[in-house]
PDB file of C-alpha atoms in Angstrom:
ATOM      1  CA  UNK A   1     -23.703  25.599  -0.957  1.00 57.00           C
ATOM      2  CA  UNK A   2     -21.263  25.624   1.958  1.00 69.00           C
ATOM      3  CA  UNK A   3     -19.145  22.550   1.466  1.00 70.00           C
ATOM      4  CA  UNK A   4     -16.543  23.410   4.053  1.00 72.00           C
ATOM      5  CA  UNK A   5     -18.157  21.182   6.645  1.00 82.00           C
ATOM      6  CA  UNK A   6     -18.186  18.054   4.516  1.00 90.00           C
ATOM      7  CA  UNK A   7     -15.585  15.380   5.057  1.00 92.00           C
ATOM      8  CA  UNK A   8     -14.835  15.360   1.352  1.00 92.00           C
ATOM      9  CA  UNK A   9     -13.956  19.050   1.381  1.00 91.00           C
ATOM     10  CA  UNK A  10     -11.975  18.749   4.608  1.00 93.00           C
ATOM     11  CA  UNK A  11      -9.945  15.944   3.018  1.00 95.00           C
ATOM     12  CA  UNK A  12      -9.021  18.185   0.099  1.00 95.00           C
ATOM     13  CA  UNK A  13      -8.309  21.082   2.449  1.00 95.00           C
ATOM     14  CA  UNK A  14      -5.820  19.003   4.437  1.00 97.00           C
ATOM     15  CA  UNK A  15      -3.931  18.028   1.295  1.00 97.00           C
ATOM     16  CA  UNK A  16      -3.883  21.601   0.011  1.00 97.00           C
ATOM     17  CA  UNK A  17      -2.871  23.050   3.382  1.00 97.00           C
ATOM     18  CA  UNK A  18       0.113  20.720   3.495  1.00 98.00           C
ATOM     19  CA  UNK A  19       0.992  21.873  -0.037  1.00 97.00           C
ATOM     20  CA  UNK A  20       0.763  18.388  -1.443  1.00 98.00           C
ATOM     21  CA  UNK A  21       1.104  18.279  -5.217  1.00 98.00           C
ATOM     22  CA  UNK A  22      -1.649  16.060  -6.563  1.00 98.00           C
ATOM     23  CA  UNK A  23      -4.255  15.688  -9.279  1.00 97.00           C
ATOM     24  CA  UNK A  24      -7.726  14.327  -8.622  1.00 97.00           C
ATOM     25  CA  UNK A  25      -8.522  11.355 -10.862  1.00 97.00           C
ATOM     26  CA  UNK A  26     -11.086   8.555 -10.903  1.00 95.00           C
ATOM     27  CA  UNK A  27     -14.729   8.872  -9.978  1.00 93.00           C
ATOM     28  CA  UNK A  28     -14.507  12.292  -8.344  1.00 93.00           C
ATOM     29  CA  UNK A  29     -12.858  13.745 -11.457  1.00 94.00           C
ATOM     30  CA  UNK A  30     -15.597  12.206 -13.589  1.00 93.00           C
ATOM     31  CA  UNK A  31     -18.290  13.653 -11.333  1.00 91.00           C
ATOM     32  CA  UNK A  32     -16.670  17.080 -11.478  1.00 90.00           C
ATOM     33  CA  UNK A  33     -16.885  16.826 -15.258  1.00 91.00           C
ATOM     34  CA  UNK A  34     -20.583  16.113 -15.008  1.00 90.00           C
ATOM     35  CA  UNK A  35     -20.723  12.331 -15.375  1.00 92.00           C
ATOM     36  CA  UNK A  36     -23.629  10.933 -13.320  1.00 90.00           C
ATOM     37  CA  UNK A  37     -21.727   8.233 -11.514  1.00 88.00           C
ATOM     38  CA  UNK A  38     -21.318   7.259  -7.897  1.00 87.00           C
ATOM     39  CA  UNK A  39     -18.044   7.211  -6.039  1.00 90.00           C
ATOM     40  CA  UNK A  40     -17.193   7.090  -2.380  1.00 90.00           C
ATOM     41  CA  UNK A  41     -13.444   7.473  -2.441  1.00 92.00           C
ATOM     42  CA  UNK A  42     -10.979  10.122  -3.524  1.00 95.00           C
ATOM     43  CA  UNK A  43      -8.387   8.959  -6.033  1.00 96.00           C
ATOM     44  CA  UNK A  44      -5.369  11.154  -6.597  1.00 98.00           C
ATOM     45  CA  UNK A  45      -2.085  10.914  -8.462  1.00 98.00           C
ATOM     46  CA  UNK A  46       0.714  12.488  -6.467  1.00 98.00           C
ATOM     47  CA  UNK A  47       4.101  13.774  -7.482  1.00 97.00           C
ATOM     48  CA  UNK A  48       6.642  11.270  -6.302  1.00 96.00           C
ATOM     49  CA  UNK A  49       9.452  13.582  -5.224  1.00 96.00           C
ATOM     50  CA  UNK A  50      11.008  13.354  -1.764  1.00 97.00           C
ATOM     51  CA  UNK A  51       9.692  16.777  -0.783  1.00 98.00           C
ATOM     52  CA  UNK A  52       6.166  16.035  -1.905  1.00 98.00           C
ATOM     53  CA  UNK A  53       6.174  12.644  -0.227  1.00 98.00           C
ATOM     54  CA  UNK A  54       7.271  14.336   2.982  1.00 98.00           C
ATOM     55  CA  UNK A  55       4.419  16.855   2.700  1.00 98.00           C
ATOM     56  CA  UNK A  56       1.983  14.111   1.820  1.00 98.00           C
ATOM     57  CA  UNK A  57       3.004  12.091   4.862  1.00 98.00           C
ATOM     58  CA  UNK A  58       2.380  15.105   7.091  1.00 98.00           C
ATOM     59  CA  UNK A  59      -1.109  15.399   5.665  1.00 98.00           C
ATOM     60  CA  UNK A  60      -1.744  11.696   6.084  1.00 98.00           C
ATOM     61  CA  UNK A  61      -0.602  11.755   9.695  1.00 97.00           C
ATOM     62  CA  UNK A  62      -3.010  14.553  10.459  1.00 98.00           C
ATOM     63  CA  UNK A  63      -5.939  12.454   9.260  1.00 97.00           C
ATOM     64  CA  UNK A  64      -4.668   9.177  10.713  1.00 97.00           C
ATOM     65  CA  UNK A  65      -4.401   7.471   7.342  1.00 97.00           C
ATOM     66  CA  UNK A  66      -3.811   3.727   7.363  1.00 94.00           C
ATOM     67  CA  UNK A  67      -3.935   1.025   4.726  1.00 92.00           C
ATOM     68  CA  UNK A  68      -7.143  -0.812   3.938  1.00 89.00           C
ATOM     69  CA  UNK A  69      -5.608  -4.146   4.778  1.00 85.00           C
ATOM     70  CA  UNK A  70      -7.828  -7.204   4.187  1.00 84.00           C
ATOM     71  CA  UNK A  71      -6.022  -8.997   6.992  1.00 84.00           C
ATOM     72  CA  UNK A  72      -7.120  -6.262   9.363  1.00 82.00           C
ATOM     73  CA  UNK A  73      -3.634  -5.160  10.345  1.00 88.00           C
ATOM     74  CA  UNK A  74      -2.876  -1.577  11.225  1.00 91.00           C
ATOM     75  CA  UNK A  75      -0.309  -0.455   8.661  1.00 93.00           C
ATOM     76  CA  UNK A  76       0.556   3.174   8.154  1.00 95.00           C
ATOM     77  CA  UNK A  77       1.971   4.820   5.052  1.00 96.00           C
ATOM     78  CA  UNK A  78       5.644   5.686   5.166  1.00 95.00           C
ATOM     79  CA  UNK A  79       8.288   7.144   2.892  1.00 95.00           C
ATOM     80  CA  UNK A  80       9.305   3.792   1.420  1.00 94.00           C
ATOM     81  CA  UNK A  81       5.769   2.713   0.606  1.00 94.00           C
ATOM     82  CA  UNK A  82       4.831   6.055  -0.914  1.00 95.00           C
ATOM     83  CA  UNK A  83       8.026   5.985  -2.931  1.00 94.00           C
ATOM     84  CA  UNK A  84       7.616   2.434  -4.241  1.00 92.00           C
ATOM     85  CA  UNK A  85       3.974   1.375  -4.131  1.00 91.00           C
ATOM     86  CA  UNK A  86       2.031   2.125  -7.275  1.00 91.00           C
ATOM     87  CA  UNK A  87      -1.248   1.983  -5.345  1.00 93.00           C
ATOM     88  CA  UNK A  88      -1.794   3.074  -1.766  1.00 95.00           C
ATOM     89  CA  UNK A  89      -5.361   2.365  -0.731  1.00 94.00           C
ATOM     90  CA  UNK A  90      -6.019   4.166   2.523  1.00 94.00           C
ATOM     91  CA  UNK A  91      -8.780   4.883   4.953  1.00 93.00           C
ATOM     92  CA  UNK A  92      -8.623   8.146   6.894  1.00 95.00           C
ATOM     93  CA  UNK A  93     -10.670  10.067   9.458  1.00 94.00           C
ATOM     94  CA  UNK A  94     -12.220  11.867   6.496  1.00 94.00           C
ATOM     95  CA  UNK A  95     -12.915   8.936   4.205  1.00 92.00           C
ATOM     96  CA  UNK A  96     -11.244   6.620   1.731  1.00 93.00           C
ATOM     97  CA  UNK A  97      -8.222   7.988  -0.094  1.00 96.00           C
ATOM     98  CA  UNK A  98      -6.413   6.171  -2.896  1.00 96.00           C
ATOM     99  CA  UNK A  99      -2.954   7.450  -3.765  1.00 97.00           C
ATOM    100  CA  UNK A 100      -1.612   6.476  -7.162  1.00 96.00           C
ATOM    101  CA  UNK A 101       1.875   7.064  -8.478  1.00 95.00           C
ATOM    102  CA  UNK A 102       0.653   7.149 -12.069  1.00 94.00           C
ATOM    103  CA  UNK A 103      -2.198   6.190 -14.394  1.00 94.00           C
ATOM    104  CA  UNK A 104      -0.049   4.044 -16.643  1.00 91.00           C
ATOM    105  CA  UNK A 105       2.876   4.613 -18.943  1.00 89.00           C
ATOM    106  CA  UNK A 106       3.298   8.249 -19.803  1.00 88.00           C
ATOM    107  CA  UNK A 107       0.721   9.354 -17.262  1.00 93.00           C
ATOM    108  CA  UNK A 108       2.642  10.215 -14.120  1.00 93.00           C
ATOM    109  CA  UNK A 109       1.938  13.432 -12.249  1.00 95.00           C
ATOM    110  CA  UNK A 110       4.296  15.436 -14.446  1.00 95.00           C
ATOM    111  CA  UNK A 111       2.377  14.392 -17.564  1.00 95.00           C
ATOM    112  CA  UNK A 112      -1.014  15.466 -16.313  1.00 95.00           C
ATOM    113  CA  UNK A 113      -1.243  19.272 -15.911  1.00 92.00           C
ATOM    114  CA  UNK A 114      -2.361  19.925 -19.478  1.00 94.00           C
ATOM    115  CA  UNK A 115      -4.996  17.259 -19.100  1.00 95.00           C
ATOM    116  CA  UNK A 116      -6.653  18.775 -16.039  1.00 96.00           C
ATOM    117  CA  UNK A 117      -9.204  21.385 -15.055  1.00 95.00           C
ATOM    118  CA  UNK A 118      -8.998  23.732 -12.076  1.00 94.00           C
ATOM    119  CA  UNK A 119     -11.523  24.103  -9.285  1.00 93.00           C
ATOM    120  CA  UNK A 120     -11.485  26.651  -6.493  1.00 90.00           C
ATOM    121  CA  UNK A 121     -13.857  26.695  -3.543  1.00 85.00           C
ATOM    122  CA  UNK A 122     -13.300  28.747  -0.403  1.00 83.00           C
ATOM    123  CA  UNK A 123      -9.647  29.164  -1.218  1.00 86.00           C
ATOM    124  CA  UNK A 124      -9.052  25.466  -1.787  1.00 89.00           C
ATOM    125  CA  UNK A 125      -7.728  25.153  -5.309  1.00 93.00           C
ATOM    126  CA  UNK A 126      -7.272  21.761  -6.896  1.00 95.00           C
ATOM    127  CA  UNK A 127      -6.840  20.212 -10.320  1.00 96.00           C
ATOM    128  CA  UNK A 128      -8.775  17.242 -11.626  1.00 96.00           C
ATOM    129  CA  UNK A 129      -8.270  15.080 -14.677  1.00 97.00           C
ATOM    130  CA  UNK A 130     -10.399  15.945 -17.686  1.00 96.00           C
ATOM    131  CA  UNK A 131     -13.017  13.568 -19.019  1.00 96.00           C
ATOM    132  CA  UNK A 132     -11.200  12.791 -22.247  1.00 96.00           C
ATOM    133  CA  UNK A 133      -8.155  11.551 -20.338  1.00 96.00           C
ATOM    134  CA  UNK A 134     -10.289   9.647 -17.838  1.00 96.00           C
ATOM    135  CA  UNK A 135     -11.817   7.757 -20.747  1.00 96.00           C
ATOM    136  CA  UNK A 136      -8.401   7.029 -22.254  1.00 96.00           C
ATOM    137  CA  UNK A 137      -7.168   5.670 -18.934  1.00 95.00           C
ATOM    138  CA  UNK A 138     -10.151   3.373 -18.507  1.00 94.00           C
ATOM    139  CA  UNK A 139      -9.766   2.124 -22.084  1.00 94.00           C
ATOM    140  CA  UNK A 140      -6.157   1.324 -21.352  1.00 93.00           C
ATOM    141  CA  UNK A 141      -6.784  -0.453 -18.059  1.00 91.00           C
ATOM    142  CA  UNK A 142      -9.659  -2.362 -19.618  1.00 89.00           C
ATOM    143  CA  UNK A 143     -10.927  -4.254 -16.572  1.00 91.00           C
ATOM    144  CA  UNK A 144     -14.608  -5.178 -16.271  1.00 90.00           C
ATOM    145  CA  UNK A 145     -15.203  -2.331 -13.832  1.00 90.00           C
ATOM    146  CA  UNK A 146     -13.580   0.210 -16.123  1.00 91.00           C
ATOM    147  CA  UNK A 147     -15.393  -1.030 -19.231  1.00 92.00           C
ATOM    148  CA  UNK A 148     -18.669  -0.792 -17.306  1.00 93.00           C
ATOM    149  CA  UNK A 149     -18.095   2.913 -16.654  1.00 93.00           C
ATOM    150  CA  UNK A 150     -17.112   3.827 -20.214  1.00 95.00           C
ATOM    151  CA  UNK A 151     -20.561   4.232 -21.824  1.00 94.00           C
ATOM    152  CA  UNK A 152     -21.701   6.904 -19.406  1.00 94.00           C
ATOM    153  CA  UNK A 153     -18.345   8.700 -19.544  1.00 94.00           C
ATOM    154  CA  UNK A 154     -18.331   8.710 -23.349  1.00 95.00           C
ATOM    155  CA  UNK A 155     -21.910   9.949 -23.567  1.00 93.00           C
ATOM    156  CA  UNK A 156     -21.167  12.671 -21.045  1.00 93.00           C
ATOM    157  CA  UNK A 157     -18.205  13.827 -23.125  1.00 94.00           C
ATOM    158  CA  UNK A 158     -20.295  13.826 -26.310  1.00 93.00           C
ATOM    159  CA  UNK A 159     -23.026  15.870 -24.700  1.00 92.00           C
ATOM    160  CA  UNK A 160     -20.574  18.348 -23.205  1.00 88.00           C
ATOM    161  CA  UNK A 161     -19.043  18.893 -26.626  1.00 89.00           C
ATOM    162  CA  UNK A 162     -22.433  19.481 -28.202  1.00 86.00           C
ATOM    163  CA  UNK A 163     -23.465  22.140 -25.687  1.00 75.00           C
ATOM    164  CA  UNK A 164     -24.411  25.412 -27.396  1.00 64.00           C
ATOM    165  CA  UNK A 165     -21.403  27.326 -26.143  1.00 53.00           C
ATOM    166  CA  UNK A 166     -19.136  24.373 -26.823  1.00 47.00           C
ATOM    167  CA  UNK A 167     -18.290  24.258 -23.172  1.00 49.00           C
ATOM    168  CA  UNK A 168     -16.549  21.163 -21.910  1.00 50.00           C
TER     169      UNK A 168
ATOM    170  CA  UNK B   1      -5.865  -9.946  -4.771  1.00 44.00           C
ATOM    171  CA  UNK B   2      -2.751  -8.412  -6.178  1.00 48.00           C
ATOM    172  CA  UNK B   3       0.232  -8.888  -3.854  1.00 43.00           C
ATOM    173  CA  UNK B   4       2.280  -5.813  -3.308  1.00 47.00           C
ATOM    174  CA  UNK B   5       5.660  -5.928  -1.648  1.00 43.00           C
ATOM    175  CA  UNK B   6       7.060  -2.952   0.161  1.00 44.00           C
ATOM    176  CA  UNK B   7      10.724  -2.246  -0.260  1.00 46.00           C
ATOM    177  CA  UNK B   8      11.215  -2.841   3.449  1.00 48.00           C
ATOM    178  CA  UNK B   9       9.776  -6.318   2.969  1.00 46.00           C
ATOM    179  CA  UNK B  10       7.723  -5.990   6.107  1.00 60.00           C
ATOM    180  CA  UNK B  11       3.989  -5.857   6.567  1.00 67.00           C
ATOM    181  CA  UNK B  12       3.141  -6.582   2.963  1.00 70.00           C
ATOM    182  CA  UNK B  13      -0.052  -4.734   2.162  1.00 78.00           C
ATOM    183  CA  UNK B  14      -2.285  -6.771  -0.084  1.00 79.00           C
ATOM    184  CA  UNK B  15      -4.260  -4.782  -2.608  1.00 83.00           C
ATOM    185  CA  UNK B  16      -7.812  -5.775  -1.888  1.00 83.00           C
ATOM    186  CA  UNK B  17      -8.947  -5.448  -5.493  1.00 87.00           C
ATOM    187  CA  UNK B  18     -10.560  -8.209  -7.501  1.00 88.00           C
ATOM    188  CA  UNK B  19      -9.249  -9.048 -11.008  1.00 88.00           C
ATOM    189  CA  UNK B  20     -12.248  -7.275 -12.514  1.00 88.00           C
ATOM    190  CA  UNK B  21     -11.220  -4.063 -10.753  1.00 87.00           C
ATOM    191  CA  UNK B  22     -13.794  -4.045  -7.991  1.00 87.00           C
ATOM    192  CA  UNK B  23     -12.447  -2.629  -4.734  1.00 87.00           C
ATOM    193  CA  UNK B  24     -13.319  -5.324  -2.218  1.00 86.00           C
ATOM    194  CA  UNK B  25     -11.965  -3.289   0.666  1.00 84.00           C
ATOM    195  CA  UNK B  26     -14.432  -0.560  -0.085  1.00 84.00           C
ATOM    196  CA  UNK B  27     -17.272  -3.059  -0.072  1.00 85.00           C
ATOM    197  CA  UNK B  28     -16.109  -4.398   3.297  1.00 85.00           C
ATOM    198  CA  UNK B  29     -15.962  -0.873   4.630  1.00 84.00           C
ATOM    199  CA  UNK B  30     -19.471  -0.070   3.417  1.00 84.00           C
ATOM    200  CA  UNK B  31     -20.784  -3.310   4.908  1.00 85.00           C
ATOM    201  CA  UNK B  32     -19.334  -2.265   8.251  1.00 87.00           C
ATOM    202  CA  UNK B  33     -21.532   0.850   8.263  1.00 87.00           C
ATOM    203  CA  UNK B  34     -25.180   1.056   9.237  1.00 89.00           C
ATOM    204  CA  UNK B  35     -27.632   2.033   6.479  1.00 89.00           C
ATOM    205  CA  UNK B  36     -27.925   5.487   8.008  1.00 89.00           C
ATOM    206  CA  UNK B  37     -24.155   5.891   8.047  1.00 88.00           C
ATOM    207  CA  UNK B  38     -23.995   4.825   4.411  1.00 89.00           C
ATOM    208  CA  UNK B  39     -26.536   7.456   3.420  1.00 88.00           C
ATOM    209  CA  UNK B  40     -24.801  10.139   5.482  1.00 89.00           C
ATOM    210  CA  UNK B  41     -21.502   9.281   3.850  1.00 89.00           C
ATOM    211  CA  UNK B  42     -23.026   9.471   0.399  1.00 89.00           C
ATOM    212  CA  UNK B  43     -24.752  12.787   1.126  1.00 90.00           C
ATOM    213  CA  UNK B  44     -21.579  14.265   2.578  1.00 91.00           C
ATOM    214  CA  UNK B  45     -19.556  13.166  -0.419  1.00 90.00           C
ATOM    215  CA  UNK B  46     -22.078  14.399  -2.970  1.00 89.00           C
ATOM    216  CA  UNK B  47     -22.460  17.782  -1.227  1.00 91.00           C
ATOM    217  CA  UNK B  48     -18.709  18.295  -1.220  1.00 90.00           C
ATOM    218  CA  UNK B  49     -18.155  17.261  -4.817  1.00 90.00           C
ATOM    219  CA  UNK B  50     -21.020  19.342  -6.175  1.00 87.00           C
ATOM    220  CA  UNK B  51     -19.791  22.401  -4.307  1.00 89.00           C
ATOM    221  CA  UNK B  52     -16.324  21.877  -5.748  1.00 90.00           C
ATOM    222  CA  UNK B  53     -17.810  21.494  -9.199  1.00 89.00           C
ATOM    223  CA  UNK B  54     -19.448  24.890  -8.838  1.00 88.00           C
ATOM    224  CA  UNK B  55     -15.994  26.296  -8.250  1.00 89.00           C
ATOM    225  CA  UNK B  56     -14.748  25.420 -11.723  1.00 87.00           C
ATOM    226  CA  UNK B  57     -12.055  27.866 -12.812  1.00 87.00           C
ATOM    227  CA  UNK B  58     -11.872  28.584 -16.520  1.00 79.00           C
ATOM    228  CA  UNK B  59      -8.189  28.211 -17.358  1.00 67.00           C
TER     229      UNK B  59
END
């Protein structure tokens, strides 16, 4: 399947092309791991260094990213917000993009690499959080929405572990 | 909504998320689309994610 024309893929391609350091988390990561859930935004945790923030801002400018502001104001991401905000909920020309500084204590970008899986399509290589860690994060956050997603995530993990070749 | 102050103190961006975790901004966005646009968005997203999934690299 040629995904290069999809907005989702183009969104990833922009981030990769600008050499942004990030890990895919949330619903997309769960879907990549095989969980049958629905998501319509891309959640990522980004490395919060000055260089990476600069690269991230370049990517965001290319896709005209702005905050999803309930008051309807046009507010654009900037260095200060990306450095200090824990959550940056954005809309872009290519869809909704949520930028997170971390997933909770001990789960910043630097803590994640060993908890991720790699994906490579048409030269676009990204890492996404594994299912086990996704479940841990949702258990920690423990909001209604997160608890609602846990049964299907847990069952998916169980079934992946019980696959004949033990593949997860 | 969870208030969120920027260091600059200007243009405070409210997080449009309900206490139960539901992203209200996303709902508003979806409601602003026509049914056809919603389906096209979903199809686009699913096509892209499934293609990426097929590109799993065994580390």
